[in-house]
Structure formats: C-alpha cells, structure tokens
XYZ file of C-alpha atoms in Angstrom:
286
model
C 20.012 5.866 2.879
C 20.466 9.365 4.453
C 17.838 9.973 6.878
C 16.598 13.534 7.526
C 14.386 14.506 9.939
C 11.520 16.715 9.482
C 11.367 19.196 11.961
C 9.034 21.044 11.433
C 6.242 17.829 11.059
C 7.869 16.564 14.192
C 6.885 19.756 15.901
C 3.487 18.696 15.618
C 3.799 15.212 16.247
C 4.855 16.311 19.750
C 1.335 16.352 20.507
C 1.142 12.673 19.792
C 1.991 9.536 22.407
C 3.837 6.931 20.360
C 4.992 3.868 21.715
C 8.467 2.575 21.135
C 8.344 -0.670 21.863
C 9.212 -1.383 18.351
C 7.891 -3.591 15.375
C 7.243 -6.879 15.187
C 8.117 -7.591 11.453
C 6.575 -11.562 11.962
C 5.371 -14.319 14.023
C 1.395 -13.106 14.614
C -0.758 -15.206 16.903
C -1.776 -17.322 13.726
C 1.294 -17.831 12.622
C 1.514 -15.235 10.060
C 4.753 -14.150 9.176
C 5.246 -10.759 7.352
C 7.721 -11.045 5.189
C 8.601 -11.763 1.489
C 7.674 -15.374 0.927
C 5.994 -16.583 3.500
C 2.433 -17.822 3.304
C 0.014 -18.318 5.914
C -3.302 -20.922 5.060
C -4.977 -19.321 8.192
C -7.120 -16.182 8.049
C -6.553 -13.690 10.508
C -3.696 -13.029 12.920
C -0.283 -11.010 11.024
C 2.807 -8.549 12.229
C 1.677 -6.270 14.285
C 2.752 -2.512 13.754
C 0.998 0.845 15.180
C -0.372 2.961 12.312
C -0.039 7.188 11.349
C 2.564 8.528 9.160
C 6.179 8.159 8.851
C 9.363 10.212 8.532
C 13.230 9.262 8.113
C 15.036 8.920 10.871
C 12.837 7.133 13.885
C 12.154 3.921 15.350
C 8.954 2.357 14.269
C 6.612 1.426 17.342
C 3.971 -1.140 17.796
C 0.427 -0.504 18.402
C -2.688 -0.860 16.526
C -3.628 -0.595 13.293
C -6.997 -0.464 12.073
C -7.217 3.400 11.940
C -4.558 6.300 11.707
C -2.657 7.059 15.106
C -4.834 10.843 15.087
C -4.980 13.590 12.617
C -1.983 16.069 13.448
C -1.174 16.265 9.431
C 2.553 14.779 9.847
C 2.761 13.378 6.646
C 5.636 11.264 4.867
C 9.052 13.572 3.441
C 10.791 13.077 0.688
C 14.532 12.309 2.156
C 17.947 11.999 0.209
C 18.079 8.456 1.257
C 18.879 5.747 -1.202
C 17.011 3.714 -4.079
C 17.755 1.039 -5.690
C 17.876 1.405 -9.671
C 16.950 -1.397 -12.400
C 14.485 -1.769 -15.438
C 11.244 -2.759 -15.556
C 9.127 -3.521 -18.289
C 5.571 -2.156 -17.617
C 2.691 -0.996 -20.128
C 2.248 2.715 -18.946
C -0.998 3.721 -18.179
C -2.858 7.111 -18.682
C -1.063 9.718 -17.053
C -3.591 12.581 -16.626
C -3.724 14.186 -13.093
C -7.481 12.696 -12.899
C -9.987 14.198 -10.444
C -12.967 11.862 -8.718
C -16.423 12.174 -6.999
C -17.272 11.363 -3.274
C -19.424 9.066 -4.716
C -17.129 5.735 -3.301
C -16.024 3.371 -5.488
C -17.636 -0.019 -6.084
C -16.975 -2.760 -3.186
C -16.643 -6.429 -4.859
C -15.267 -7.516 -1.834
C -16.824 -11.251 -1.279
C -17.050 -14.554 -2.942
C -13.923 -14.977 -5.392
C -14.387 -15.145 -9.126
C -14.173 -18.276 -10.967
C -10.705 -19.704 -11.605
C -9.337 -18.814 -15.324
C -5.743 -20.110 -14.941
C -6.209 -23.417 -15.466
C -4.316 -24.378 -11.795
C -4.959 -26.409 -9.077
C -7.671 -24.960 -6.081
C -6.273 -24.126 -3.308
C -7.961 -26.209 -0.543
C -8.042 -23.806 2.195
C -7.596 -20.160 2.161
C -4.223 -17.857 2.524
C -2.942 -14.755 3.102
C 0.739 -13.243 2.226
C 1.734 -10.532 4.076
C 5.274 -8.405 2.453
C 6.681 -5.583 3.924
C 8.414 -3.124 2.459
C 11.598 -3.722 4.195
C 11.350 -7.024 2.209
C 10.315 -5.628 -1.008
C 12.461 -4.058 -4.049
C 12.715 -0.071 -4.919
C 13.186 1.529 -7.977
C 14.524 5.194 -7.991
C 13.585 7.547 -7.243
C 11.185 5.809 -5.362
C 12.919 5.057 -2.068
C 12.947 3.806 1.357
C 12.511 5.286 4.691
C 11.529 4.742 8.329
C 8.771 5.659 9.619
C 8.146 7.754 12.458
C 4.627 7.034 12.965
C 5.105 2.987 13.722
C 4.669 1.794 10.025
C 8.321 0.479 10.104
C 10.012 1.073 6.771
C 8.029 2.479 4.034
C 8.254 3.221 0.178
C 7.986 6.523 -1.157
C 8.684 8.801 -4.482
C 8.439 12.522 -4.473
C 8.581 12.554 -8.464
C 4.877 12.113 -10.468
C 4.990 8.915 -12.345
C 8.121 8.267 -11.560
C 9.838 5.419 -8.916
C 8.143 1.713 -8.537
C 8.242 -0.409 -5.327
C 8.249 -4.606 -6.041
C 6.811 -7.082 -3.273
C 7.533 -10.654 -4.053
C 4.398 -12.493 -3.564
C 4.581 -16.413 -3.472
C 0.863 -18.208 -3.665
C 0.994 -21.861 -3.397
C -2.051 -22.322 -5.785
C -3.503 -20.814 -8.769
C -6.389 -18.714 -8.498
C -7.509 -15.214 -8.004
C -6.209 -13.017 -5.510
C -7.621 -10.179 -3.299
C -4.865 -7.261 -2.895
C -4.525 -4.689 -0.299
C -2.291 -2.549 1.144
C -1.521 -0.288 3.979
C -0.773 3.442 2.346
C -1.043 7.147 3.984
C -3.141 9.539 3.008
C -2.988 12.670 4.179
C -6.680 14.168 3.591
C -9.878 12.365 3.397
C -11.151 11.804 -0.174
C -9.718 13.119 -3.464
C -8.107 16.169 -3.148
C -5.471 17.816 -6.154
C -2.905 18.965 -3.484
C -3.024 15.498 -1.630
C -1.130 12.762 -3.406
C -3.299 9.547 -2.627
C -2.763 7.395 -6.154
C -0.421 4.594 -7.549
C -0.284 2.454 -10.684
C -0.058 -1.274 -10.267
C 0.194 -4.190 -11.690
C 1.159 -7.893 -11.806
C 4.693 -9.121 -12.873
C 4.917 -7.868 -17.172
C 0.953 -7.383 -16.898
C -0.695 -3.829 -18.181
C -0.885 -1.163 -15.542
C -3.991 0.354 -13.730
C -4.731 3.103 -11.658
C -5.356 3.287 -8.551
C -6.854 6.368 -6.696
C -6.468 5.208 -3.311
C -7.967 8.745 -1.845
C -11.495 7.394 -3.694
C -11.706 5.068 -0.445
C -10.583 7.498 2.527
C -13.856 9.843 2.717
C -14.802 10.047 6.463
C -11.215 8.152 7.422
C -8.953 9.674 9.837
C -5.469 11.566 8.321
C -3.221 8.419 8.440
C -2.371 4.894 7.149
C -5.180 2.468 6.243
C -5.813 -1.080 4.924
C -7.272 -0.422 1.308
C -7.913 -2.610 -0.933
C -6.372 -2.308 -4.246
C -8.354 -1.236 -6.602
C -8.651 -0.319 -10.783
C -9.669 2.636 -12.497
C -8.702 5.119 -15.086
C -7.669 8.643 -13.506
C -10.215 11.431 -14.363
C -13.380 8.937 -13.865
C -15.837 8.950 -11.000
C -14.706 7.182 -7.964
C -17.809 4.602 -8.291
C -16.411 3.625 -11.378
C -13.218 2.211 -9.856
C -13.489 -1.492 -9.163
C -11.641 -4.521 -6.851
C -8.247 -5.270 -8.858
C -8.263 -9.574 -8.733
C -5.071 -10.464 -10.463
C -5.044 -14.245 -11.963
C -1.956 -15.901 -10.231
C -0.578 -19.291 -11.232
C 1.273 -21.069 -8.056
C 4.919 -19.678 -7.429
C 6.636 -16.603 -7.458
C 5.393 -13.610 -8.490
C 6.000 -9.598 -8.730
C 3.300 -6.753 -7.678
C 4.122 -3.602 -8.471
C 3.348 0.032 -7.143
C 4.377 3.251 -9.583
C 4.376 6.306 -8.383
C 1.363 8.609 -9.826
C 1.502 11.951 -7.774
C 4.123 13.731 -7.284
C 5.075 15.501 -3.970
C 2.771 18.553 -2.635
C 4.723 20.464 0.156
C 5.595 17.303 2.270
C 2.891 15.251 1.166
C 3.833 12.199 -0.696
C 1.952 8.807 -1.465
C 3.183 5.777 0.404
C 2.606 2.459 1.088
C 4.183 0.304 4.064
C 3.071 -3.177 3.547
C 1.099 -5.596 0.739
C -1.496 -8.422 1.519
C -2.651 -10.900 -0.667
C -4.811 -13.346 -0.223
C -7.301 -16.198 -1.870
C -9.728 -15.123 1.099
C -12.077 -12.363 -0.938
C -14.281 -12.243 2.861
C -10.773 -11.374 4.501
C -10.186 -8.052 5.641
C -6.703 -6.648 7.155
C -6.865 -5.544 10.557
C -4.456 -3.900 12.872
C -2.884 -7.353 13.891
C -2.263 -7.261 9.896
C-alpha cells in the first residue's frame, strides 16, 4: 500500500485534538476480542478505537466512539495503496443511483426471529467483532489507515466496483443482527455523498444498503449502523433490519462498493459486528 496524505483535508483537521495513544485492536473489559474469529458470549465490552474519518498515512488513536470525533468535513481519500484481487461469486443487485426520503427507515431492532436453519440454540448470547485489518479486499476496493482513530479501513473510489470480506465465525445456528461502523460524510441521503454498500452472506443474493437513510440529525463522521436491506430508489422507511440465517462455523459477509467517489468523499466501513443479541447495540467500547 502507498499511503498519500491529503493535505488539503488535513488542513482542516488541524482544528481537531486527536489522541495518539493508538488502537487497541482487542482485549475489551469483557473480554471481547476484535478480530477475525473470535467470539465473545458476553454482551457489551469490545476494542476500543476513537471515531471521525480517516486518511492514508496516520496513526489511528483511541478514544470514544459512539458519535463522530466533530464535523470539520475530512472525509476518507481514495489512495494508490494496494488491493488484493480474487473472484467472487455474488448475485448483483440493482444498480440504479437510487434517491430516499428523510422519512427513516424501519427499526426491527429487538427480539430475534424464529430459528429456520434447523441448528442448535445458542444458550447464551454473542457478539463477533472483525476489523478490517483482519478482513479480505477485493480491488479496487482497498485498504488504508485512518487518520481519524478508526485504525485501518476499507474503501473503493469506483461505483459498484471493489468488495471487502470479514470472516465471521458463530458457534450456533441462528439469526444474526449485523452492524457496522462506516463514515458518512453528510447527514441523510444526499447524491454527492456516497453513504451505500451492497451486502450479503457467503454465495447468498445481494441487497442494498443505503446507510445515509440512518444518519439524519448524526454528526459528519463514523457511526455504528446497523445493516440494513432495501432496493436503491425506494423510500428510506421501506428499508428494513438485514438478519442473515447462519449455521455454526465459518462464514463470509460481504460489503460491495455502490457509490463511487465525489471529490474526496468515498463510502467506508472500519469494522463488522455480529451478534445473536437483536437488544445489543455497539457502543464506543465496540
């Protein structure tokens, strides 16, 4: 990877106090350890890491998390540094630039839906937290460190192009509740602000997600959303809570690219939660 630096975005980061005291990648108070693989059965506690918006080139720094580090508009570049490059099979999803109300989406966060896999119950709760430093790129999505205390994050300046992999390991089957910790740049929907990815589960269909649907009245920065489905061009209170069906053992969730890059604005994404907990919600200890 080639780090550059953004000057010009770090001209007004200046403003900002950032602490470098660095990342803690694992090892919460709860035992939670962020990285590929590991499980925790408790719910709350995680790696801590101070939230805003990263560029190439800086050392993450800790802090909290639960909001955006301020609203100075530094936003994440598009760098020359490396990707990696494989295949994966995916069923493509409608690629329309789609445009949503400020009506919210719909909130199913809460009791988990009945079990359709067939597997065992888990008998207690857990959480998975995978950070992109421990996740899989494929170009022209790519990697970079943030310089806003997200650590490394996953980015692709291309529209519909460049998918980021976390390897997600549940030791039950069941449904899951997905979220993730992404930038957005400006509050709500807006056609200059890319704030959207496709996901899906290991060979499963894609959906959309339009991310910027759940960042009305949210500071400019990185937030905990929870992953959600839609199809691009409908009303944002049509989008729902995405609840894969995992059997027990490893698994693949994917982010595509859907935006591509509008001046330095890009989409990107820093860390993935699951959990069997559908009352859990990420915060800045996450």
């Amino acid at each position: 990877m080639r780090p550059v630096l953004p000057w010009g975005l770090l001209a007004l980061a200046l403003g900002c106090s950032f602490d470098a005291s660095g990342i803690t990648e694992s090892g919460g108070s709860n035992g939670v350890t962020a990285s590929s693989g590991a499980v925790d059965s408790t719910s709350s506690g995680g790696a801590a890491s101070s939230g805003d918006l990263p560029s190439s080139g800086d050392v993450p720094s800790s802090g909290a998390e639960g909001t955006a580090a301020g609203s100075s508009g530094a936003v994440e570049p598009v760098t020359t540094g490396q990707a990696a490059t494989g295949d994966l099979s995916t069923t493509t999803a409608a690629s329309d630039p789609g445009t949503s109300d400020a009506s919210g989406p719909a909130n199913t966060t809460g009791d988990p839906p009945d079990d359709s896999t067939g597997g065992p119950s888990c008998p207690q709760p857990y959480k998975q937290i995978v950070l992109v430093a421990d996740a899989s790129v494929l170009a022209p999505m790519e990697k970079s460190q943030s310089m806003m205390g997200e650590g490394t994050v996953a980015f692709s300046g291309e529209a519909e192009k460049g998918i980021v992999n976390f390897p997600v390991a549940p030791p039950c089957a069941g449904p899951v509740a997905v979220w993730a910790r992404v930038q957005d740049l400006k509050e709500g929907v807006n056609d200059k602000d890319p704030d959207s990815f496709y996901t899906h589960a290991d060979n499963e269909a894609e959906t959309a997600w339009l991310y910027g649907c759940q960042t009305y009245d949210m500071p400019v920065g990185y937030h905990w959303l929870r992953v959600q489905s839609g199809v691009p061009g409908e009303k944002c209170n049509t989008y729902t809570d995405w609840i894969p069906q995992l059997d027990a053992g490893a698994h693949t969730i994917s982010l595509r690219n859907r935006e591509g890059q509008s001046g330095m604005a890009v989409a990107a994404v820093a860390r993935l939660l699951v959990t069997s907990d559908f009352n859990y919600v990420p915060t800045g200890n996450d």
